Tab-separated table of C-alpha atoms in Angstrom:
chain	number	residue	atom	x	y	z
A	20	MET	CA	0.000	0.000	0.000
A	21	LYS	CA	1.357	3.397	-1.013
A	22	LYS	CA	1.618	5.906	1.797
A	23	ILE	CA	-1.451	8.118	2.031
A	24	GLU	CA	-1.016	11.611	3.388
A	25	VAL	CA	-3.119	12.636	6.393
A	26	LEU	CA	-3.872	16.310	5.888
A	27	VAL	CA	-5.492	18.396	8.624
A	28	GLY	CA	-6.730	21.993	8.686
A	29	VAL	CA	-5.226	24.434	11.186
A	30	GLY	CA	-6.424	27.934	12.059
A	31	ASP	CA	-3.811	29.120	14.545
A	32	TRP	CA	-0.508	28.258	16.247
A	33	PRO	CA	-1.954	25.948	18.944
A	34	CYS	CA	-3.621	23.917	16.177
A	35	LEU	CA	-0.391	23.839	14.177
A	36	GLN	CA	1.455	22.515	17.214
A	37	ALA	CA	-1.304	19.938	17.767
A	38	ALA	CA	-0.855	18.705	14.189
A	39	LYS	CA	2.839	18.244	14.896
A	40	ARG	CA	2.118	16.239	18.070
A	41	ALA	CA	-0.274	14.030	16.131
A	42	LYS	CA	2.415	13.499	13.465
A	43	ALA	CA	0.158	14.698	10.652
A	44	ASP	CA	1.786	14.469	7.230
A	45	ALA	CA	0.581	17.886	6.124
A	46	VAL	CA	-1.503	20.875	7.152
A	47	TYR	CA	-3.567	23.381	5.207
A	48	PHE	CA	-4.121	26.894	6.480
A	49	GLY	CA	-5.275	30.336	5.413
A	50	LEU	CA	-4.183	33.932	5.740
A	51	LYS	CA	-6.484	36.808	6.649
A	52	ASP	CA	-7.663	37.146	3.039
A	53	PHE	CA	-8.919	34.934	0.200
A	54	ASN	CA	-9.675	31.740	2.077
A	55	LEU	CA	-13.009	30.158	2.910
A	56	ARG	CA	-12.645	30.340	6.672
A	57	ALA	CA	-12.800	34.096	7.172
A	58	PHE	CA	-14.060	33.547	10.726
A	59	ALA	CA	-11.075	31.405	11.734
A	60	LYS	CA	-8.157	33.135	13.444
A	61	ASN	CA	-5.923	32.444	10.436
A	62	PHE	CA	-2.358	33.708	10.009
A	63	GLU	CA	-0.819	37.014	8.975
A	64	LEU	CA	1.113	37.260	5.710
A	65	SER	CA	4.122	38.300	7.798
A	66	GLU	CA	3.930	34.904	9.566
A	67	LEU	CA	3.895	32.837	6.387
A	68	LYS	CA	7.580	31.909	6.279
A	69	LYS	CA	7.558	31.116	9.993
A	70	VAL	CA	4.566	28.795	9.537
A	71	VAL	CA	6.141	26.998	6.580
A	72	ASP	CA	9.500	26.661	8.344
A	73	PHE	CA	7.752	25.213	11.407
A	74	CYS	CA	5.960	22.666	9.221
A	75	HIS	CA	9.079	21.605	7.356
A	76	LYS	CA	11.106	21.239	10.563
A	77	SER	CA	8.231	19.121	11.893
A	78	LYS	CA	8.283	16.955	8.733
A	79	MET	CA	4.900	18.254	7.604
A	80	LYS	CA	3.999	19.764	4.247
A	81	ALA	CA	2.417	23.217	4.261
A	82	TYR	CA	-0.454	23.996	1.897
A	83	LEU	CA	-1.791	27.548	1.642
A	84	THR	CA	-5.494	27.991	0.895
A	85	LEU	CA	-6.446	30.804	-1.474
A	86	ASN	CA	-9.749	29.277	-2.465
A	87	SER	CA	-12.233	32.152	-2.422
A	88	ILE	CA	-13.645	33.980	-5.434
A	89	VAL	CA	-11.335	36.803	-6.528
A	90	TYR	CA	-12.333	40.087	-8.198
A	91	ASP	CA	-10.310	42.297	-10.553
A	92	ASN	CA	-9.430	44.842	-7.889
A	93	GLU	CA	-7.981	42.019	-5.751
A	94	LEU	CA	-5.673	40.416	-8.322
A	95	GLY	CA	-2.678	42.545	-7.337
A	96	LYS	CA	-2.990	41.507	-3.703
A	97	VAL	CA	-3.350	37.848	-4.666
A	98	GLY	CA	-0.228	38.121	-6.810
A	99	LYS	CA	1.702	39.562	-3.869
A	100	ILE	CA	0.578	36.739	-1.571
A	101	LEU	CA	1.586	34.137	-4.152
A	102	SER	CA	5.008	35.738	-4.553
A	103	GLU	CA	5.477	35.592	-0.781
A	104	ALA	CA	4.284	31.975	-0.805
A	105	LYS	CA	6.948	31.172	-3.385
A	106	LYS	CA	9.645	32.793	-1.244
A	107	ALA	CA	8.404	30.948	1.843
A	108	LYS	CA	8.552	27.627	-0.051
A	109	VAL	CA	4.915	26.719	0.453
A	110	ASP	CA	4.387	23.162	-0.802
A	111	ALA	CA	1.206	23.932	-2.750
A	112	ILE	CA	-1.594	26.440	-3.225
A	113	ILE	CA	-5.167	25.214	-2.722
A	114	CYS	CA	-7.382	27.306	-5.007
A	115	SER	CA	-10.584	27.303	-7.032
A	116	ASP	CA	-10.514	30.569	-9.011
A	117	LEU	CA	-8.958	30.198	-12.476
A	118	ALA	CA	-7.175	33.537	-12.062
A	119	VAL	CA	-5.438	32.305	-8.912
A	120	MET	CA	-4.396	29.141	-10.756
A	121	LYS	CA	-2.969	31.202	-13.606
A	122	LEU	CA	-1.031	33.434	-11.211
A	123	ALA	CA	0.223	30.419	-9.244
A	124	LYS	CA	1.314	28.639	-12.413
A	125	ALA	CA	3.245	31.745	-13.524
A	126	ARG	CA	5.204	31.514	-10.269
A	127	LYS	CA	5.717	27.750	-10.695
A	128	LEU	CA	3.806	26.984	-7.519
A	129	PRO	CA	2.217	23.512	-7.251
A	130	ILE	CA	-1.569	23.732	-7.533
A	131	HIS	CA	-4.177	21.707	-5.649
A	132	VAL	CA	-7.716	22.304	-6.908
A	133	SER	CA	-10.078	23.064	-4.021
A	134	THR	CA	-13.320	21.176	-3.440
A	135	GLN	CA	-14.961	24.573	-4.075
A	136	MET	CA	-14.572	23.837	-7.781
A	137	SER	CA	-16.848	20.845	-7.291
A	138	ILE	CA	-14.787	18.565	-9.533
A	139	SER	CA	-16.959	15.487	-10.085
A	140	ASN	CA	-15.704	13.752	-13.235
A	141	SER	CA	-12.525	12.751	-15.074
A	142	LEU	CA	-13.013	15.157	-18.007
A	143	ALA	CA	-13.040	18.104	-15.623
A	144	VAL	CA	-9.825	16.807	-14.033
A	145	GLU	CA	-8.250	16.360	-17.465
A	146	GLN	CA	-9.186	19.878	-18.570
A	147	ILE	CA	-7.950	21.633	-15.439
A	148	GLU	CA	-4.691	19.653	-15.552
A	149	LYS	CA	-4.206	20.584	-19.212
A	150	MET	CA	-4.750	24.285	-18.488
A	151	PHE	CA	-2.682	24.655	-15.331
A	152	GLY	CA	-0.669	21.481	-14.777
A	153	VAL	CA	-2.390	20.847	-11.456
A	154	GLU	CA	-0.771	18.361	-9.114
A	155	ARG	CA	-3.841	17.346	-7.154
A	156	VAL	CA	-7.629	17.641	-7.151
A	157	VAL	CA	-9.730	17.721	-3.983
A	158	LEU	CA	-12.892	15.945	-5.055
A	159	ALA	CA	-16.402	17.151	-4.283
A	160	ARG	CA	-17.675	15.674	-1.006
A	161	GLU	CA	-20.865	14.562	-2.752
A	162	LEU	CA	-19.134	11.794	-4.735
A	163	SER	CA	-19.798	8.185	-3.817
A	164	ILE	CA	-17.145	5.473	-3.630
A	165	GLU	CA	-18.279	4.234	-7.054
A	166	ASN	CA	-18.035	7.765	-8.506
A	167	ILE	CA	-14.472	8.124	-7.216
A	168	LYS	CA	-13.496	4.665	-8.446
A	169	GLU	CA	-14.628	5.459	-12.003
A	170	LEU	CA	-12.934	8.865	-11.980
A	171	LYS	CA	-9.674	7.461	-10.610
A	172	LYS	CA	-9.445	4.893	-13.428
A	173	LYS	CA	-9.307	7.681	-16.004
A	174	THR	CA	-6.790	10.116	-14.548
A	175	LYS	CA	-3.237	10.142	-13.245
A	176	VAL	CA	-3.690	13.404	-11.361
A	177	GLY	CA	-3.459	12.962	-7.580
A	178	ILE	CA	-6.831	12.588	-5.892
A	179	GLU	CA	-7.537	13.963	-2.426
A	180	VAL	CA	-10.636	12.856	-0.519
A	181	PHE	CA	-12.316	14.368	2.531
A	182	CYS	CA	-12.430	11.730	5.271
A	183	HIS	CA	-13.777	13.651	8.272
A	184	GLY	CA	-15.445	16.865	9.398
A	185	SER	CA	-18.312	19.262	8.780
A	186	MET	CA	-20.381	19.007	5.621
A	187	CYS	CA	-22.464	21.517	3.697
A	188	VAL	CA	-26.057	20.537	2.971
A	189	SER	CA	-25.583	22.078	-0.473
A	190	ILE	CA	-23.208	21.088	-3.285
A	191	SER	CA	-19.553	22.034	-2.814
A	192	GLY	CA	-18.931	25.605	-3.923
A	193	ARG	CA	-22.507	26.216	-5.033
A	194	CYS	CA	-24.337	27.376	-1.919
A	195	PHE	CA	-25.815	30.887	-1.939
A	196	LEU	CA	-28.060	30.616	1.113
A	197	SER	CA	-25.863	32.784	3.350
A	198	LEU	CA	-25.469	35.411	0.621
A	199	ASN	CA	-29.199	35.479	-0.053
A	200	CYS	CA	-30.210	35.757	3.607
A	201	PHE	CA	-27.473	37.929	5.089
A	202	ASP	CA	-25.383	39.260	2.186
A	203	LYS	CA	-22.440	37.164	3.431
A	204	SER	CA	-21.002	34.929	0.720
A	205	ALA	CA	-19.893	31.394	1.554
A	206	ASN	CA	-17.771	31.549	-1.586
A	207	ASN	CA	-15.800	34.373	-0.003
A	208	GLY	CA	-15.411	32.587	3.316
A	209	GLU	CA	-18.201	34.424	5.154
A	210	CYS	CA	-20.769	31.629	5.499
A	211	THR	CA	-23.187	32.425	8.335
A	212	GLN	CA	-24.261	28.764	8.429
A	213	VAL	CA	-27.927	29.457	7.862
A	214	CYS	CA	-28.423	25.707	7.388
A	215	ARG	CA	-27.528	25.095	11.047
A	216	ARG	CA	-30.522	27.126	12.260
A	217	THR	CA	-33.969	25.962	13.285
A	218	PHE	CA	-36.534	26.062	10.466
A	219	TYR	CA	-40.310	25.929	10.431
A	220	MET	CA	-42.401	24.642	7.559
A	221	LYS	CA	-45.446	26.522	6.309
A	222	GLU	CA	-48.070	25.122	3.969
A	223	SER	CA	-50.834	27.502	2.862
A	224	ASP	CA	-52.319	28.800	6.113
A	225	LYS	CA	-50.789	26.063	8.260
A	226	ASN	CA	-47.535	26.347	10.195
A	227	LEU	CA	-45.781	23.040	10.674
A	228	ASP	CA	-43.260	23.090	13.483
A	229	VAL	CA	-40.818	20.323	12.586
A	230	VAL	CA	-40.158	19.766	16.289
A	231	GLY	CA	-38.021	22.914	16.133
A	232	ASN	CA	-35.695	20.855	14.001
A	233	THR	CA	-32.523	21.917	12.200
A	234	ILE	CA	-33.757	20.131	9.104
A	235	PHE	CA	-30.939	21.396	6.843
A	236	SER	CA	-28.075	20.795	9.278
A	237	SER	CA	-26.035	17.839	8.070
A	238	LYS	CA	-24.257	15.506	10.446
A	239	ASP	CA	-20.474	15.412	10.176
A	240	LEU	CA	-18.650	13.237	7.695
A	241	CYS	CA	-16.848	10.266	9.232
A	242	THR	CA	-15.383	7.579	6.963
A	243	MET	CA	-13.827	5.469	9.724
A	244	GLY	CA	-16.422	2.733	9.317
A	245	PHE	CA	-15.340	2.138	5.723
A	246	LEU	CA	-11.878	3.710	5.635
A	247	ASP	CA	-10.372	0.564	4.124
A	248	LYS	CA	-12.712	0.994	1.133
A	249	ILE	CA	-11.533	4.589	0.709
A	250	VAL	CA	-7.900	3.439	0.818
A	251	GLU	CA	-8.585	0.918	-1.966
A	252	LEU	CA	-9.484	3.843	-4.247
A	253	GLY	CA	-5.853	4.997	-4.176
A	254	PRO	CA	-6.100	8.618	-2.981
A	255	VAL	CA	-2.840	10.481	-2.392
A	256	ALA	CA	-4.316	12.206	0.653
A	257	LEU	CA	-7.141	12.056	3.180
A	258	LYS	CA	-8.359	15.465	4.273
A	259	ILE	CA	-9.734	16.404	7.686
A	260	GLU	CA	-11.974	19.489	7.759
A	261	GLY	CA	-11.592	21.787	10.745
A	262	ARG	CA	-9.753	25.099	10.397
A	263	THR	CA	-12.155	26.681	12.886
A	264	LYS	CA	-11.884	23.793	15.345
A	265	PRO	CA	-9.720	23.798	18.526
A	266	ALA	CA	-6.308	22.189	18.941
A	267	GLU	CA	-7.741	19.138	20.710
A	268	TYR	CA	-9.871	18.353	17.641
A	269	VAL	CA	-6.851	18.673	15.341
A	270	TYR	CA	-4.755	16.390	17.530
A	271	VAL	CA	-7.343	13.639	18.039
A	272	THR	CA	-8.609	13.441	14.454
A	273	ALA	CA	-5.145	13.461	12.870
A	274	LYS	CA	-3.792	10.921	15.361
A	275	VAL	CA	-6.740	8.556	14.946
A	276	TYR	CA	-6.670	8.577	11.136
A	277	LYS	CA	-2.882	8.101	11.120
A	278	SER	CA	-3.283	5.069	13.393
A	279	ALA	CA	-6.133	3.658	11.310
A	280	LEU	CA	-4.104	3.913	8.086
A	281	LYS	CA	-1.243	2.080	9.789
A	282	ASP	CA	-3.642	-0.679	10.825
A	283	ILE	CA	-4.988	-0.963	7.283
A	284	ALA	CA	-1.460	-1.245	5.868
A	285	GLU	CA	-0.656	-3.962	8.407
A	286	LYS	CA	-4.017	-5.704	7.860
A	287	LYS	CA	-5.039	-5.077	11.467
A	288	PHE	CA	-8.090	-2.899	10.773
A	289	THR	CA	-10.621	-5.007	12.676
A	290	GLU	CA	-14.197	-4.213	13.679
A	291	LYS	CA	-12.974	-3.851	17.244
A	292	LYS	CA	-10.397	-1.258	16.131
A	293	LYS	CA	-13.032	0.628	14.116
A	294	LYS	CA	-15.311	0.903	17.146
A	295	ALA	CA	-12.442	2.106	19.324
A	296	TYR	CA	-11.451	4.746	16.766
A	297	LEU	CA	-15.055	5.907	16.354
A	298	LYS	CA	-15.386	6.232	20.110
A	299	GLU	CA	-12.222	8.347	20.279
A	300	LEU	CA	-13.365	10.564	17.395
A	301	GLY	CA	-16.606	11.081	19.294
A	302	THR	CA	-14.736	12.678	22.204
A	303	VAL	CA	-14.059	15.860	20.217
A	304	TYR	CA	-16.515	18.318	18.671
A	305	ASN	CA	-19.012	16.797	16.246
A	306	ARG	CA	-22.675	17.029	15.236
A	307	GLY	CA	-23.076	13.282	15.144
A	308	PHE	CA	-21.599	11.207	12.335
A	309	THR	CA	-22.951	10.128	8.973
């Protein structure tokens, strides 16, 4: 079995240090601008080299997220950030806007296509690789194991799969609920998580209280129960969502998935182990698991 990278999101220094303790293979993080976790603490541009150096000394790769929509008046600032990322020796840029990909390619920075692009088929992978020479594609969370299997057969581009964390009730990169309700765009990192609120149904003159239910609030993704099936697909990386989560979450999730992958490689991934891992994952923040 080829080594599969365990990649975890970090939003601040305590989380970065937690990733190191868990022996994560890589981290992804954002700066104050142009990433989809505007409400996370994030890092300053002036800290970028320090963050990357810390990761490399800790034997972790450092991926910078610049995956929001970018407008013309912001291109200069994006270019500056990418130039600084090049100097800092960032291992890859995670992005979804074609302009960011073009600017990253011009600086010879490795490109990982964000799930915000909602890549769902092999032709899309082929086209984006042809245009920008992308190194990796983070597939849409909505894909089934069969979808991924078919796609993987037809491309040599590295495939990254989300294995754990929060999920959007909408389709990756195509939710406008927050923008419509509160003029805060999820595609610019300002999601107000309208879907997590309590909704009431109304039909004609009748109000139907769905037991005050959060009917649009998805449970969290957890692939531990079938992680061996995910591994068989041949992804280059498993991604853990959580750049707004605390250090404890980062440590536990990264550690557990690292241990599970080791068990799978050694053919020790038993039902007993699965239950133990699921129990441990349940000790940190979650909304219940899928």
